[in-house]
Amino acid sequence: MTRSEPLRLAILISGRGSNMAAIARACAEGRIDARVDLVVSERPGAAGLETARALGIDTRTAPWPGAAGREQFERDLAAVLAAARPQLIVLAGFMRILSRQFVEARAGRILNIHPSLLPDYRGLHTHRRVLEAGDRVHGASVHFVTAELDGGPVILQSRVAIRPDDTEDALSARVQATEHIIYPRVIGWLADGRLAWRDGRPWLDGEPLEAPVVEDFP
Ligand code: GAR
């Protein structure tokens, strides 16, 4: 793919938006050839919306009406996204599950970050569960989104050593700091054409990506 313009991103958030801000800064500082055109939240009070506005990024809300209203929500979300015509949708702490239909209509064009070494610890409270299990390592995973929750192909993982005196907060802070490094990196690979989605799977540097790239952090 040849592009003369930066890769256009829309980022979906539900809360603080620290990953969104890290990605936006990587774009603004020219570290990745991408541009955040829009930040969307289903929570009008999400703190990350204010952060995005302070960074000069357009924001929208598509309020979550409850599970019974999922179809309408996804129509609203699709309309908001269609107006911005993003080339990539980036889920960054977006805490709603998107339907198979929504995801499959955008195959290979949605990324997510999850705070665990997938396929371990899908779902919520990953830091607590890892500590309770007595694991020695933890981390975060950037993956393509498929209809299977936290189940799409993983591209890059940060692996973080668990310390004997770790608490949930301390571990979560260390893992989040790595998220802010690996998420922009993967978006940069896509923007540079190193990473692509073809034939229903990820390719990196011209080869099918058989296993995630893993980066170790202290
Ligand atoms: C991040 O740690 C992200 O990995 C996690 O939510 C946090 C959002 O933080 N995502 C999930 O748990 C998705 N299942 P942020 O709003 O500061 O980027």
CSV table of N, CA and C and ligand atoms in Angstrom, one decimal, residues 15-19 92-93 95 113-115 150 176 179, ligand 1:
chain,number,residue,atom,x,y,z
A,15,GLY,N,-12.4,5.4,29.3
A,15,GLY,CA,-12.0,5.9,30.6
A,15,GLY,C,-10.9,7.0,30.4
A,16,ARG,N,-9.8,6.7,31.1
A,16,ARG,CA,-8.7,7.7,31.3
A,16,ARG,C,-8.1,8.1,29.9
A,17,GLY,N,-7.9,7.1,29.1
A,17,GLY,CA,-7.4,7.4,27.8
A,17,GLY,C,-5.9,7.6,27.7
A,18,SER,N,-5.1,7.0,28.6
A,18,SER,CA,-3.7,7.2,28.6
A,18,SER,C,-3.1,6.5,27.3
A,19,ASN,N,-3.6,5.4,26.9
A,19,ASN,CA,-3.1,4.8,25.6
A,19,ASN,C,-3.4,5.7,24.4
A,92,ALA,N,-8.8,1.5,22.8
A,92,ALA,CA,-7.8,1.8,23.8
A,92,ALA,C,-8.5,1.9,25.1
A,93,GLY,N,-8.7,0.8,25.8
A,93,GLY,CA,-9.5,0.8,27.1
A,93,GLY,C,-10.9,1.0,26.8
A,95,MET,N,-14.4,-0.5,26.8
A,95,MET,CA,-14.9,-1.6,27.6
A,95,MET,C,-16.2,-2.2,27.1
A,113,ILE,N,-5.8,-3.4,22.7
A,113,ILE,CA,-4.7,-3.7,23.6
A,113,ILE,C,-5.4,-4.3,24.8
A,114,HIS,N,-4.8,-5.4,25.3
A,114,HIS,CA,-5.4,-6.1,26.5
A,114,HIS,C,-4.2,-6.3,27.5
A,115,PRO,N,-4.6,-6.1,28.8
A,115,PRO,CA,-3.5,-6.1,29.8
A,115,PRO,C,-3.2,-7.5,30.3
A,150,ASP,N,-11.1,-10.9,23.0
A,150,ASP,CA,-9.7,-11.0,23.4
A,150,ASP,C,-9.1,-12.2,22.7
A,176,GLN,N,1.0,-0.8,32.3
A,176,GLN,CA,0.5,0.3,31.4
A,176,GLN,C,1.6,1.1,30.8
A,179,GLU,N,2.4,-0.5,27.7
A,179,GLU,CA,1.4,-0.4,26.7
A,179,GLU,C,1.6,0.9,25.9
B,1,GAR,C1,-5.5,-0.3,29.6
B,1,GAR,O1,-4.6,-0.8,30.5
B,1,GAR,C2,-5.9,-1.4,28.6
B,1,GAR,O2,-5.0,-2.4,28.5
B,1,GAR,C3,-7.2,-1.9,29.3
B,1,GAR,O3,-7.8,-0.8,29.9
B,1,GAR,C4,-6.8,0.1,30.2
B,1,GAR,C5,-7.2,1.5,29.7
B,1,GAR,O4,-6.4,2.5,30.2
B,1,GAR,N1,-8.0,-2.6,28.4
B,1,GAR,C6,-8.8,-3.6,28.7
B,1,GAR,O5,-8.8,-4.1,29.8
B,1,GAR,C7,-9.6,-4.2,27.5
B,1,GAR,N2,-10.1,-5.4,27.9
B,1,GAR,P1,-6.3,3.9,29.4
B,1,GAR,O6,-7.8,4.4,29.3
B,1,GAR,O7,-5.6,4.8,30.4
B,1,GAR,O8,-5.7,3.7,28.1
